[in-house]
Structures are given as structure tokens and as C-alpha cells.
mmCIF file of C-alpha atoms and ligand atoms in Angstrom:
data_model
loop_
_atom_site.group_PDB
_atom_site.id
_atom_site.type_symbol
_atom_site.label_atom_id
_atom_site.label_comp_id
_atom_site.label_asym_id
_atom_site.label_seq_id
_atom_site.Cartn_x
_atom_site.Cartn_y
_atom_site.Cartn_z
ATOM 1 C CA MET D 1 -8.484 22.582 -69.310
ATOM 2 C CA GLU D 2 -5.027 21.131 -69.552
ATOM 3 C CA ILE D 3 -3.530 24.074 -67.704
ATOM 4 C CA ARG D 4 -6.102 23.729 -64.896
ATOM 5 C CA ASP D 5 -5.351 20.010 -64.630
ATOM 6 C CA THR D 6 -1.617 20.590 -64.365
ATOM 7 C CA PHE D 7 -2.188 23.313 -61.807
ATOM 8 C CA SER D 8 -4.418 21.241 -59.602
ATOM 9 C CA ARG D 9 -2.081 18.249 -59.897
ATOM 10 C CA ARG D 10 0.862 20.380 -58.829
ATOM 11 C CA ARG D 11 -1.180 21.793 -55.951
ATOM 12 C CA CYS D 12 -2.038 18.256 -54.967
ATOM 13 C CA TYR D 13 1.640 17.234 -54.857
ATOM 14 C CA ILE D 14 2.552 20.242 -52.770
ATOM 15 C CA LEU D 15 -0.290 19.609 -50.360
ATOM 16 C CA ALA D 16 0.605 15.935 -50.056
ATOM 17 C CA ALA D 17 4.242 16.794 -49.400
ATOM 18 C CA PHE D 18 3.236 19.314 -46.745
ATOM 19 C CA SER D 19 0.888 16.988 -44.991
ATOM 20 C CA PHE D 20 3.517 14.225 -45.048
ATOM 21 C CA VAL D 21 6.139 16.465 -43.473
ATOM 22 C CA PHE D 22 3.605 17.818 -40.981
ATOM 23 C CA THR D 23 2.329 14.383 -39.953
ATOM 24 C CA PHE D 24 5.804 12.941 -39.705
ATOM 25 C CA LEU D 25 7.358 15.786 -37.766
ATOM 26 C CA PHE D 26 4.531 16.475 -35.354
ATOM 27 C CA GLY D 27 3.491 12.861 -34.968
ATOM 28 C CA TRP D 28 7.037 11.926 -34.071
ATOM 29 C CA TYR D 29 7.485 14.907 -31.777
ATOM 30 C CA GLY D 30 4.160 14.252 -30.103
ATOM 31 C CA LEU D 31 5.173 10.683 -29.384
ATOM 32 C CA LYS D 32 8.545 11.669 -28.024
ATOM 33 C CA SER D 33 7.525 14.652 -25.980
ATOM 34 C CA SER D 34 4.790 15.326 -23.546
ATOM 35 C CA GLU D 35 4.796 19.051 -24.445
ATOM 36 C CA TRP D 36 1.948 18.589 -26.866
ATOM 37 C CA HIS D 37 -0.107 16.287 -24.748
ATOM 38 C CA PRO D 38 -3.543 17.721 -23.867
ATOM 39 C CA SER D 39 -2.987 17.040 -20.181
ATOM 40 C CA ILE D 40 -0.578 19.952 -20.113
ATOM 41 C CA ILE D 41 -3.439 22.321 -20.751
ATOM 42 C CA PHE D 42 -5.011 21.147 -17.527
ATOM 43 C CA ARG D 43 -1.742 21.367 -15.579
ATOM 44 C CA CYS D 44 -1.892 17.658 -15.020
ATOM 45 C CA THR D 45 1.303 15.783 -14.258
ATOM 46 C CA VAL D 46 3.167 14.711 -17.348
ATOM 47 C CA ASN D 47 1.951 11.453 -18.743
ATOM 48 C CA ASN D 48 1.844 9.968 -22.188
ATOM 49 C CA THR D 49 -0.937 7.432 -22.128
ATOM 50 C CA SER D 50 -4.142 8.351 -23.873
ATOM 51 C CA ASP D 51 -6.434 7.636 -20.952
ATOM 52 C CA ASP D 52 -4.881 10.505 -19.071
ATOM 53 C CA ILE D 53 -7.361 12.777 -20.733
ATOM 54 C CA ARG D 54 -9.938 11.487 -18.262
ATOM 55 C CA LEU D 55 -9.134 14.186 -15.753
ATOM 56 C CA SER D 56 -10.659 14.128 -12.331
ATOM 57 C CA ARG D 57 -10.483 16.714 -9.610
ATOM 58 C CA LEU D 58 -7.929 14.439 -8.032
ATOM 59 C CA ASP D 59 -5.553 14.977 -10.943
ATOM 60 C CA LEU D 60 -6.112 18.684 -10.794
ATOM 61 C CA LEU D 61 -5.224 18.650 -7.109
ATOM 62 C CA SER D 62 -1.775 17.578 -8.068
ATOM 63 C CA ASP D 63 -0.060 20.729 -9.090
ATOM 64 C CA VAL D 64 3.340 19.191 -8.782
ATOM 65 C CA ARG D 65 5.383 18.388 -11.868
ATOM 66 C CA LEU D 66 8.417 16.210 -11.707
ATOM 67 C CA ASP D 67 10.120 18.074 -14.528
ATOM 68 C CA ARG D 68 10.066 21.366 -12.629
ATOM 69 C CA MET D 69 10.548 20.712 -8.970
ATOM 70 C CA VAL D 70 12.964 22.495 -6.676
ATOM 71 C CA TYR D 71 14.429 20.693 -3.713
ATOM 72 C CA ALA D 72 17.736 20.190 -1.938
ATOM 73 C CA LYS D 73 20.153 17.953 -3.802
ATOM 74 C CA PRO D 74 20.615 14.507 -2.258
ATOM 75 C CA ASP D 75 24.086 14.553 -0.720
ATOM 76 C CA VAL D 76 26.064 11.337 -0.986
ATOM 77 C CA LEU D 77 28.311 12.350 1.907
ATOM 78 C CA GLN D 78 25.600 13.667 4.213
ATOM 79 C CA PRO D 79 22.919 11.076 4.978
ATOM 80 C CA PRO D 80 19.962 12.757 6.693
ATOM 81 C CA ARG D 81 20.266 10.393 9.657
ATOM 82 C CA THR D 82 22.901 7.977 10.887
ATOM 83 C CA ASP D 83 21.076 6.595 13.900
ATOM 84 C CA VAL D 84 19.083 3.886 12.139
ATOM 85 C CA LEU D 85 19.491 1.213 9.478
ATOM 86 C CA THR D 86 17.910 2.444 6.250
ATOM 87 C CA ILE D 87 18.590 -0.446 3.921
ATOM 88 C CA THR D 88 18.390 -4.202 4.387
ATOM 89 C CA PRO D 89 21.173 -6.614 3.372
ATOM 90 C CA TRP D 90 19.004 -7.470 0.323
ATOM 91 C CA LEU D 91 18.865 -3.772 -0.595
ATOM 92 C CA ALA D 92 15.281 -2.989 0.361
ATOM 93 C CA PRO D 93 14.784 0.469 1.830
ATOM 94 C CA ILE D 94 13.687 0.753 5.453
ATOM 95 C CA VAL D 95 11.363 3.747 5.660
ATOM 96 C CA TRP D 96 12.141 6.160 8.493
ATOM 97 C CA ASN D 97 11.131 9.768 8.894
ATOM 98 C CA GLY D 98 13.612 12.172 7.338
ATOM 99 C CA PHE D 99 14.753 10.140 4.322
ATOM 100 C CA TYR D 100 12.245 10.906 1.631
ATOM 101 C CA ASN D 101 10.656 13.862 -0.091
ATOM 102 C CA ARG D 102 6.885 13.601 -0.087
ATOM 103 C CA ASP D 103 6.451 15.925 -3.068
ATOM 104 C CA ILE D 104 8.635 13.808 -5.347
ATOM 105 C CA LEU D 105 6.848 10.634 -4.297
ATOM 106 C CA ASN D 106 3.392 12.171 -4.686
ATOM 107 C CA ALA D 107 4.234 13.435 -8.158
ATOM 108 C CA GLN D 108 5.588 10.032 -9.187
ATOM 109 C CA TYR D 109 2.571 8.122 -7.989
ATOM 110 C CA HIS D 110 0.096 10.698 -9.325
ATOM 111 C CA GLN D 111 1.756 10.291 -12.667
ATOM 112 C CA ALA D 112 1.092 6.565 -12.473
ATOM 113 C CA GLY D 113 -2.503 7.180 -11.263
ATOM 114 C CA VAL D 114 -1.967 4.672 -8.467
ATOM 115 C CA ARG D 115 -5.012 3.013 -6.869
ATOM 116 C CA ILE D 116 -4.696 1.791 -3.293
ATOM 117 C CA GLY D 117 -6.950 -0.598 -1.391
ATOM 118 C CA LEU D 118 -7.019 -0.610 2.411
ATOM 119 C CA THR D 119 -8.444 -3.786 3.962
ATOM 120 C CA VAL D 120 -9.671 -3.869 7.536
ATOM 121 C CA PHE D 121 -11.596 -6.401 9.601
ATOM 122 C CA ALA D 122 -14.210 -5.302 12.104
ATOM 123 C CA ILE D 123 -15.689 -8.575 13.342
ATOM 124 C CA LYS D 124 -18.059 -8.836 16.289
ATOM 125 C CA LYS D 125 -17.333 -6.252 18.977
ATOM 126 C CA TYR D 126 -14.367 -4.838 17.087
ATOM 127 C CA VAL D 127 -16.845 -2.810 14.992
ATOM 128 C CA ILE D 128 -16.514 -0.115 17.658
ATOM 129 C CA PHE D 129 -13.035 0.701 16.303
ATOM 130 C CA ILE D 130 -14.086 1.376 12.726
ATOM 131 C CA LYS D 131 -15.352 4.952 13.175
ATOM 132 C CA ASP D 132 -12.070 6.416 14.453
ATOM 133 C CA TYR D 133 -10.125 4.218 12.064
ATOM 134 C CA ILE D 134 -11.805 5.524 8.906
ATOM 135 C CA GLU D 135 -12.070 9.102 10.169
ATOM 136 C CA THR D 136 -8.368 9.281 10.967
ATOM 137 C CA ALA D 137 -7.481 7.483 7.713
ATOM 138 C CA GLU D 138 -9.303 10.233 5.858
ATOM 139 C CA LYS D 139 -6.988 12.751 7.524
ATOM 140 C CA PHE D 140 -3.692 10.912 7.169
ATOM 141 C CA PHE D 141 -3.802 7.910 4.830
ATOM 142 C CA MET D 142 -2.796 8.478 1.192
ATOM 143 C CA VAL D 143 -4.277 11.963 1.075
ATOM 144 C CA GLY D 144 -4.770 13.108 -2.529
ATOM 145 C CA HIS D 145 -4.604 9.574 -3.979
ATOM 146 C CA LYS D 146 -7.272 7.117 -5.066
ATOM 147 C CA VAL D 147 -8.243 4.928 -2.137
ATOM 148 C CA ASN D 148 -10.791 2.116 -1.774
ATOM 149 C CA TYR D 149 -11.588 1.063 1.777
ATOM 150 C CA TYR D 150 -12.667 -2.562 2.097
ATOM 151 C CA ILE D 151 -14.315 -3.247 5.447
ATOM 152 C CA PHE D 152 -14.836 -6.939 6.226
ATOM 153 C CA THR D 153 -17.486 -7.433 8.868
ATOM 154 C CA ASP D 154 -20.156 -9.782 10.149
ATOM 155 C CA ARG D 155 -22.177 -6.753 11.284
ATOM 156 C CA PRO D 156 -22.722 -4.573 8.217
ATOM 157 C CA ASN D 157 -25.548 -2.683 9.923
ATOM 158 C CA ASP D 158 -23.144 -1.436 12.575
ATOM 159 C CA ILE D 159 -20.838 0.257 10.079
ATOM 160 C CA PRO D 160 -21.629 3.974 10.157
ATOM 161 C CA ASN D 161 -21.836 6.219 7.106
ATOM 162 C CA PHE D 162 -18.700 8.138 6.270
ATOM 163 C CA THR D 163 -18.124 11.259 4.249
ATOM 164 C CA LEU D 164 -15.100 10.569 2.093
ATOM 165 C CA ALA D 165 -12.830 12.910 0.186
ATOM 166 C CA GLU D 166 -12.724 13.046 -3.639
ATOM 167 C CA GLY D 167 -11.374 9.886 -5.273
ATOM 168 C CA ARG D 168 -12.080 7.640 -2.289
ATOM 169 C CA SER D 169 -14.707 4.923 -1.902
ATOM 170 C CA LEU D 170 -15.771 2.435 0.730
ATOM 171 C CA SER D 171 -17.167 -1.089 0.395
ATOM 172 C CA VAL D 172 -18.582 -3.184 3.197
ATOM 173 C CA LEU D 173 -17.962 -6.892 2.643
ATOM 174 C CA GLU D 174 -20.046 -9.276 4.705
ATOM 175 C CA VAL D 175 -18.031 -12.228 6.029
ATOM 176 C CA PRO D 176 -18.556 -14.823 8.755
ATOM 177 C CA GLY D 177 -17.485 -14.140 12.327
ATOM 178 C CA TYR D 178 -15.573 -17.205 13.428
ATOM 179 C CA LYS D 179 -16.245 -18.543 16.905
ATOM 180 C CA ARG D 180 -12.683 -18.749 18.165
ATOM 181 C CA TRP D 181 -10.885 -15.412 18.228
ATOM 182 C CA GLN D 182 -7.754 -17.072 16.884
ATOM 183 C CA ASP D 183 -9.761 -18.003 13.802
ATOM 184 C CA VAL D 184 -11.127 -14.464 13.555
ATOM 185 C CA THR D 185 -7.601 -13.112 13.182
ATOM 186 C CA MET D 186 -6.114 -16.012 11.167
ATOM 187 C CA ARG D 187 -8.945 -16.362 8.640
ATOM 188 C CA ARG D 188 -8.279 -12.802 7.537
ATOM 189 C CA MET D 189 -5.613 -14.239 5.245
ATOM 190 C CA GLN D 190 -8.078 -16.521 3.486
ATOM 191 C CA MET D 191 -10.659 -13.744 3.114
ATOM 192 C CA ILE D 192 -8.148 -11.246 1.748
ATOM 193 C CA ARG D 193 -6.867 -13.901 -0.659
ATOM 194 C CA ASP D 194 -10.325 -14.751 -1.981
ATOM 195 C CA HIS D 195 -11.419 -11.145 -2.406
ATOM 196 C CA THR D 196 -8.091 -10.250 -3.990
ATOM 197 C CA ARG D 197 -8.534 -12.952 -6.614
ATOM 198 C CA ASP D 198 -12.222 -12.216 -7.236
ATOM 199 C CA ARG D 199 -12.304 -8.455 -6.976
ATOM 200 C CA PHE D 200 -9.401 -6.367 -5.688
ATOM 201 C CA VAL D 201 -7.165 -7.319 -8.582
ATOM 202 C CA ASN D 202 -9.572 -5.488 -10.890
ATOM 203 C CA GLU D 203 -9.870 -2.407 -8.714
ATOM 204 C CA VAL D 204 -6.508 -1.526 -7.171
ATOM 205 C CA ASP D 205 -2.767 -1.711 -7.796
ATOM 206 C CA TYR D 206 -1.661 -2.051 -4.174
ATOM 207 C CA LEU D 207 -3.261 -3.440 -1.046
ATOM 208 C CA VAL D 208 -2.532 -2.308 2.481
ATOM 209 C CA CYS D 209 -3.868 -4.512 5.277
ATOM 210 C CA ILE D 210 -4.065 -2.988 8.752
ATOM 211 C CA ASP D 211 -5.661 -4.079 12.078
ATOM 212 C CA VAL D 212 -8.776 -2.177 13.107
ATOM 213 C CA ASP D 213 -7.643 -1.387 16.655
ATOM 214 C CA MET D 214 -5.457 1.431 15.362
ATOM 215 C CA VAL D 215 -5.701 5.120 14.610
ATOM 216 C CA PHE D 216 -3.826 7.085 11.976
ATOM 217 C CA SER D 217 -2.068 9.924 13.744
ATOM 218 C CA GLU D 218 0.384 11.300 11.164
ATOM 219 C CA HIS D 219 0.999 11.254 7.417
ATOM 220 C CA ILE D 220 1.095 7.775 5.839
ATOM 221 C CA GLY D 221 1.497 8.076 2.091
ATOM 222 C CA VAL D 222 2.865 6.451 -1.023
ATOM 223 C CA GLU D 223 6.296 6.033 0.588
ATOM 224 C CA ILE D 224 4.903 2.781 2.013
ATOM 225 C CA LEU D 225 4.080 1.244 -1.362
ATOM 226 C CA GLY D 226 6.115 -1.626 -2.743
ATOM 227 C CA ASP D 227 5.727 -5.158 -4.082
ATOM 228 C CA VAL D 228 6.132 -6.854 -0.709
ATOM 229 C CA VAL D 229 5.935 -4.665 2.378
ATOM 230 C CA GLY D 230 6.496 -5.637 6.013
ATOM 231 C CA VAL D 231 6.575 -3.494 9.154
ATOM 232 C CA ILE D 232 9.062 -3.886 11.994
ATOM 233 C CA HIS D 233 7.221 -4.706 15.229
ATOM 234 C CA PRO D 234 7.586 -1.817 17.715
ATOM 235 C CA GLY D 235 8.581 -4.165 20.520
ATOM 236 C CA PHE D 236 11.524 -5.813 18.737
ATOM 237 C CA PHE D 237 13.486 -3.315 16.655
ATOM 238 C CA GLY D 238 16.419 -3.435 19.074
ATOM 239 C CA ALA D 239 16.066 -7.104 19.966
ATOM 240 C CA SER D 240 18.344 -10.053 19.258
ATOM 241 C CA ARG D 241 17.225 -12.915 17.037
ATOM 242 C CA LYS D 242 16.885 -15.114 20.087
ATOM 243 C CA ALA D 243 14.405 -12.694 21.594
ATOM 244 C CA TYR D 244 12.150 -12.685 18.519
ATOM 245 C CA THR D 245 8.902 -14.493 19.318
ATOM 246 C CA HIS D 246 8.917 -16.639 16.170
ATOM 247 C CA GLU D 247 7.347 -20.078 16.178
ATOM 248 C CA ARG D 248 10.158 -22.374 17.342
ATOM 249 C CA ARG D 249 8.635 -25.849 16.971
ATOM 250 C CA PRO D 250 10.152 -27.442 13.848
ATOM 251 C CA GLU D 251 6.909 -29.340 13.130
ATOM 252 C CA SER D 252 5.004 -26.106 12.609
ATOM 253 C CA ALA D 253 4.630 -24.483 9.188
ATOM 254 C CA GLY D 254 5.542 -21.222 10.921
ATOM 255 C CA TYR D 255 8.901 -22.525 12.183
ATOM 256 C CA ILE D 256 11.890 -20.203 12.125
ATOM 257 C CA ALA D 257 15.202 -21.395 13.591
ATOM 258 C CA VAL D 258 16.952 -19.247 16.228
ATOM 259 C CA ASP D 259 19.802 -18.471 13.850
ATOM 260 C CA GLU D 260 17.422 -17.274 11.122
ATOM 261 C CA GLY D 261 15.091 -14.342 10.668
ATOM 262 C CA ASP D 262 15.812 -10.743 9.757
ATOM 263 C CA PHE D 263 13.364 -8.555 11.624
ATOM 264 C CA TYR D 264 10.398 -9.425 13.757
ATOM 265 C CA TYR D 265 7.518 -8.159 11.631
ATOM 266 C CA THR D 266 4.178 -7.151 13.085
ATOM 267 C CA GLY D 267 1.036 -8.981 12.002
ATOM 268 C CA CYS D 268 -1.044 -5.838 12.284
ATOM 269 C CA PHE D 269 0.203 -4.214 9.069
ATOM 270 C CA PHE D 270 1.452 -5.587 5.750
ATOM 271 C CA GLY D 271 1.040 -4.581 2.162
ATOM 272 C CA GLY D 272 2.113 -5.041 -1.399
ATOM 273 C CA ALA D 273 1.214 -5.133 -5.054
ATOM 274 C CA VAL D 274 -2.143 -6.805 -5.453
ATOM 275 C CA GLU D 275 -0.651 -9.963 -7.077
ATOM 276 C CA ASP D 276 1.928 -10.258 -4.300
ATOM 277 C CA ILE D 277 -0.763 -9.960 -1.637
ATOM 278 C CA TYR D 278 -2.503 -12.885 -3.304
ATOM 279 C CA LYS D 279 0.677 -14.961 -2.980
ATOM 280 C CA LEU D 280 1.326 -13.856 0.603
ATOM 281 C CA THR D 281 -2.199 -14.553 1.848
ATOM 282 C CA ASN D 282 -2.372 -17.842 -0.040
ATOM 283 C CA PHE D 283 0.895 -18.989 1.556
ATOM 284 C CA THR D 284 -0.018 -17.946 5.096
ATOM 285 C CA HIS D 285 -3.493 -19.437 4.813
ATOM 286 C CA HIS D 286 -2.044 -22.772 3.657
ATOM 287 C CA ALA D 287 0.542 -22.703 6.434
ATOM 288 C CA MET D 288 -2.281 -22.254 8.932
ATOM 289 C CA LEU D 289 -4.231 -25.144 7.383
ATOM 290 C CA ALA D 290 -1.146 -27.408 7.430
ATOM 291 C CA ASP D 291 -0.745 -26.769 11.152
ATOM 292 C CA LYS D 292 -4.450 -27.214 11.756
ATOM 293 C CA ALA D 293 -4.244 -30.659 10.148
ATOM 294 C CA LYS D 294 -1.630 -31.488 12.797
ATOM 295 C CA ASN D 295 -3.783 -29.969 15.487
ATOM 296 C CA MET D 296 -1.279 -27.139 15.879
ATOM 297 C CA GLU D 297 -1.384 -23.366 15.779
ATOM 298 C CA ALA D 298 1.673 -21.146 15.545
ATOM 299 C CA LEU D 299 2.554 -19.112 18.633
ATOM 300 C CA TRP D 300 1.357 -15.741 17.331
ATOM 301 C CA HIS D 301 -1.135 -17.045 14.808
ATOM 302 C CA ASP D 302 -1.173 -15.166 11.481
ATOM 303 C CA GLU D 303 1.800 -13.043 12.633
ATOM 304 C CA SER D 304 3.981 -16.172 12.892
ATOM 305 C CA TYR D 305 3.023 -17.389 9.396
ATOM 306 C CA LEU D 306 3.607 -13.901 8.017
ATOM 307 C CA ASN D 307 7.106 -13.852 9.499
ATOM 308 C CA LYS D 308 7.751 -17.239 7.932
ATOM 309 C CA TYR D 309 6.651 -15.925 4.525
ATOM 310 C CA PHE D 310 8.943 -12.908 4.784
ATOM 311 C CA LEU D 311 11.890 -15.189 5.506
ATOM 312 C CA SER D 312 11.760 -16.665 2.003
ATOM 313 C CA HIS D 313 10.002 -13.774 0.245
ATOM 314 C CA LYS D 314 12.001 -10.848 1.557
ATOM 315 C CA PRO D 315 10.065 -7.591 1.665
ATOM 316 C CA THR D 316 11.051 -5.201 -1.094
ATOM 317 C CA LYS D 317 10.285 -2.394 1.340
ATOM 318 C CA VAL D 318 10.407 -2.458 5.122
ATOM 319 C CA LEU D 319 8.579 0.100 7.235
ATOM 320 C CA SER D 320 10.049 1.325 10.510
ATOM 321 C CA PRO D 321 8.036 0.972 13.740
ATOM 322 C CA GLU D 322 6.776 4.537 13.166
ATOM 323 C CA TYR D 323 4.110 2.740 11.138
ATOM 324 C CA ALA D 324 2.810 0.499 13.905
ATOM 325 C CA TRP D 325 3.574 2.266 17.134
ATOM 326 C CA ASN D 326 2.213 1.323 20.525
ATOM 327 C CA ASN D 327 2.590 3.776 23.383
ATOM 328 C CA TYR D 328 3.179 0.819 25.635
ATOM 329 C CA TYR D 329 6.749 1.038 24.291
ATOM 330 C CA GLY D 330 7.144 4.707 25.283
ATOM 331 C CA SER D 331 8.911 7.230 23.059
ATOM 332 C CA PRO D 332 12.433 6.140 22.051
ATOM 333 C CA ALA D 333 14.578 8.795 20.370
ATOM 334 C CA VAL D 334 14.739 7.002 17.011
ATOM 335 C CA VAL D 335 10.977 7.067 16.615
ATOM 336 C CA LYS D 336 10.560 10.711 15.643
ATOM 337 C CA VAL D 337 6.982 10.368 14.422
ATOM 338 C CA LYS D 338 4.245 7.983 15.464
ATOM 339 C CA ARG D 339 2.192 7.548 12.332
ATOM 340 C CA LEU D 340 -0.148 4.744 13.280
ATOM 341 C CA LEU D 341 -1.034 4.032 16.907
ATOM 342 C CA HIS D 342 -2.498 1.014 18.607
ATOM 343 C CA VAL D 343 -5.624 1.921 20.500
ATOM 344 C CA ASP D 344 -5.607 0.915 24.144
ATOM 345 C CA LYS D 345 -8.189 -1.834 24.111
ATOM 346 C CA ASP D 346 -10.779 -2.217 26.804
ATOM 347 C CA PHE D 347 -10.383 -5.992 26.733
ATOM 348 C CA LYS D 348 -13.575 -6.660 28.666
ATOM 349 C CA ALA D 349 -15.614 -4.611 26.212
ATOM 350 C CA VAL D 350 -14.217 -6.032 22.968
ATOM 351 C CA ARG D 351 -13.058 -9.524 23.750
ATOM 352 C CA SER D 352 -16.038 -11.035 25.516
ATOM 353 C CA ASN D 353 -17.623 -12.229 22.322
HETATM 354 C C1 4GW X 1 -9.931 -12.121 21.860
HETATM 355 O O1 4GW X 1 -10.987 -12.283 22.408
HETATM 356 C C2 4GW X 1 -9.874 -11.521 20.522
HETATM 357 S S1 4GW X 1 -11.195 -11.019 19.668
HETATM 358 C C3 4GW X 1 -8.742 -11.288 19.839
HETATM 359 C C4 4GW X 1 -8.963 -10.702 18.574
HETATM 360 C C5 4GW X 1 -10.281 -10.511 18.324
HETATM 361 C C6 4GW X 1 -10.847 -9.900 17.139
HETATM 362 C C7 4GW X 1 -10.002 -9.474 16.146
HETATM 363 C C8 4GW X 1 -12.250 -9.691 16.983
HETATM 364 O O2 4GW X 1 -13.096 -10.060 17.818
HETATM 365 N N1 4GW X 1 -12.704 -9.047 15.865
HETATM 366 C C9 4GW X 1 -11.849 -8.604 14.897
HETATM 367 O O3 4GW X 1 -12.293 -7.988 13.942
HETATM 368 N N2 4GW X 1 -10.496 -8.863 15.025
HETATM 369 C C10 4GW X 1 -9.600 -8.433 13.916
HETATM 370 O O4 4GW X 1 -8.344 -9.051 14.038
HETATM 371 C C11 4GW X 1 -9.368 -6.930 14.001
HETATM 372 O O5 4GW X 1 -9.143 -6.396 12.717
HETATM 373 C C12 4GW X 1 -8.131 -6.878 14.858
HETATM 374 O O6 4GW X 1 -7.467 -5.638 14.743
HETATM 375 C C13 4GW X 1 -7.345 -8.060 14.295
HETATM 376 C C14 4GW X 1 -6.260 -8.621 15.195
HETATM 377 O O7 4GW X 1 -6.732 -8.763 16.533
HETATM 378 P P1 4GW X 1 -6.162 -7.825 17.680
HETATM 379 O O8 4GW X 1 -6.075 -6.439 17.167
HETATM 380 O O9 4GW X 1 -6.961 -7.997 18.946
HETATM 381 O O10 4GW X 1 -4.702 -8.425 17.885
HETATM 382 P P2 4GW X 1 -3.501 -7.648 18.636
HETATM 383 O O11 4GW X 1 -3.898 -7.477 20.090
HETATM 384 O O12 4GW X 1 -2.316 -8.568 18.452
HETATM 385 O O13 4GW X 1 -3.293 -6.314 17.972
HETATM 386 MN MN1 MN X 2 -4.413 -5.104 16.768
#
């Protein structure tokens, strides 16, 4: 009896010591290294958070791992291009074709499981643009990532059905169609703000807001994501400050002096982290209201207020005019790829509300 007791006690000590060493060593190693994470079994990108076990086909699509990727070394003395500015004076990158590696970016953002919302307004006759817009976005916009389309319209019955790729969804949001076209375009800020606060903030990490009279014609991916993102207007990338069509009346909330302003940003495309989009749309909406109270409206409506916002809230990423091209401006040598194109509008068909 006594012998058995001693034996089992000794066995107990040994077992306890073993399990302590085992738990300590492997627990610590497991925390430090992703090698033991279950996601590795599924060839998912390396990630340490527990909710990565919820694998979707989207994750499986990403076969790219940042820890084993072969690509040309970035060369400090050999910039890929020297014909364009690639960084602002406040150190934000300006995204031009040729400067980034899509595979690295895709792997990084897959790892983070990024969720992107794309807002678009198709009010009144502009619903005719939505079909080509969504169909081309499916081909070129954030392919392989999680995307929610948010279509704001006063004509929900005129929005066709779309077949979307894995990981993508579409919501139709019914909103009023303002009488004046200037209000149709300007009130977008208020509507994006309200839906951001009430909904988007729970569903996406980034928002991208693009006019509906556009088609996606080349890759547009996670290289465009940033906290505050503006796009250089295709008509002004070579222009002087004086030539920028900012609002010049000092009484207006959109006022920018002739010796101020960095770029002339287009109103047809902006983006950012969901919290930053709330701030941006709240600011521009209030600027519009302040002018309205004075019976004023800035020269280029929401575009003018957006430019004013970017003056004091400098974009953390600037997109080159590749991202908002208009063939009206031809094909200058620096624009190697036209990623998003303005559709030639039949003004009679779409603007006689
Ligand atoms: C004049 O009669 C109009 S109607 C000017 C804009 C209109 C409009 C604009 C509209 O009837 N319905 C609509 O949904 N919009 C939205 O505002 C749509 O998303 C459009 O892309 C955006 C800005 O208007 P826009 O594209 O005509 O502006 P620009 O010519 O500067 O790209
Ligand atoms: Mn437009």
C-alpha cells in the first residue's frame, strides 16, 4: 500500500513536471510563432488572431505568403520612374503605375482581412450608369478582397440584379432625389456621413466613394487604401496654383487663396478609413450648409469643399490621375494606364430630370 502510494505520487510529480514544461514551452512558442497556427494547414496567410480560423474561399484564394515571396529588391539608386512626383512634401505617397508590387500589397491586406465599402449614387436618370459601373468593378476593383457595394438611389426598382464574386455583397439604399442637380451631387456628403455613422462603420474598414458616370478599365486594388485619400484631377496635374479652379471668394466656406493649395483634387473619387470618411463628409456637409445660410454655393460644389478639407487635412495617400481619367484630356505620356474612365455623358438623356 505504502509502496503503491509512493509510486503513484512520484508518477504524479513527473507528470506534473512534464506538463508544466510542455505547456510553457509550446504555449510560449505558439504565441511567438505562427508556425503552429492552424491557418498554416489551410495555406492561409500568416496571422495570429484566433478568428483567422474562420476560413472562407476568399482566404484560400490567397496563396501568397509574405514570409516566402520572391521579387526584385527595391533599389535605392534606381527609382522605377523619374518623370513624376511620387511623394508629397508631407511625405504621402502619390500612387503611379510602376511603383508598387501588387503581390506584396495583396498579401499584406489579406493578412489584415481588409473590408472595403464602395459608395455610389445613382439618382434619377443616372441609374443608367450603374450596370456598367458594377460589372466593370467586378472585373477590376479590389479583386480577391472583401467588398460591399452601397448603391444610393431614389429608384431602387431600376437597379438590376448582379452576380457578384465570392466575398462581395451589394446593398441598395433608398434616398431622396433632390430637385436641384447641385443638391443631388452635394447632398452625397450628408448621406455618406449618416450611413457611415449608422452602418458602414460596423461593416467595413475603408470607404471608397466614386461617381457613377465612370467605368473601371484596369486594376484598382489595395494600393489606393489609406486614412485620407484624394485623387489628382486629370485636367490639372500640370497646372499652376493660379489655374486651379478653387473657390476664390473669401466669404465662402470653400475659399482657398491663390497662394495656397497643393493639388487640384477631383470630386469624383475620394476615400479613406471609415472614421476619416465620417470626418471628411461631416466637414464638407457643414461647409455647404454654412454657404447655403449665406445664400452661396462654392464654384464646383462638393468638389470645392473637398479641396478645402484636403488643405487642412492633407491626404495620407494621393492617387495619380490614372485613377480618374477622362479621354477628353487625351493620352499624355505620364499616364501609362487609365484605370477609371469617365463615361461620355449624353447630357440630354441624363440631365433633363
Ligand atoms: C445636371 O443636370 C446634373 S444631374 C448634374 C449631376 C446630376 C446627377 C448626379 C444626377 O442626376 N444623379 C446622380 O446620381 N448624380 C450623382 O452625382 C452621380 O453619382 C454622379 O456621378 C455625381 C456627380 O455628378 P456628375 O457625374 O454629373 O458630375 P461631373 O460631370 O462633374 O462628373
Ligand atoms: Mn462624374
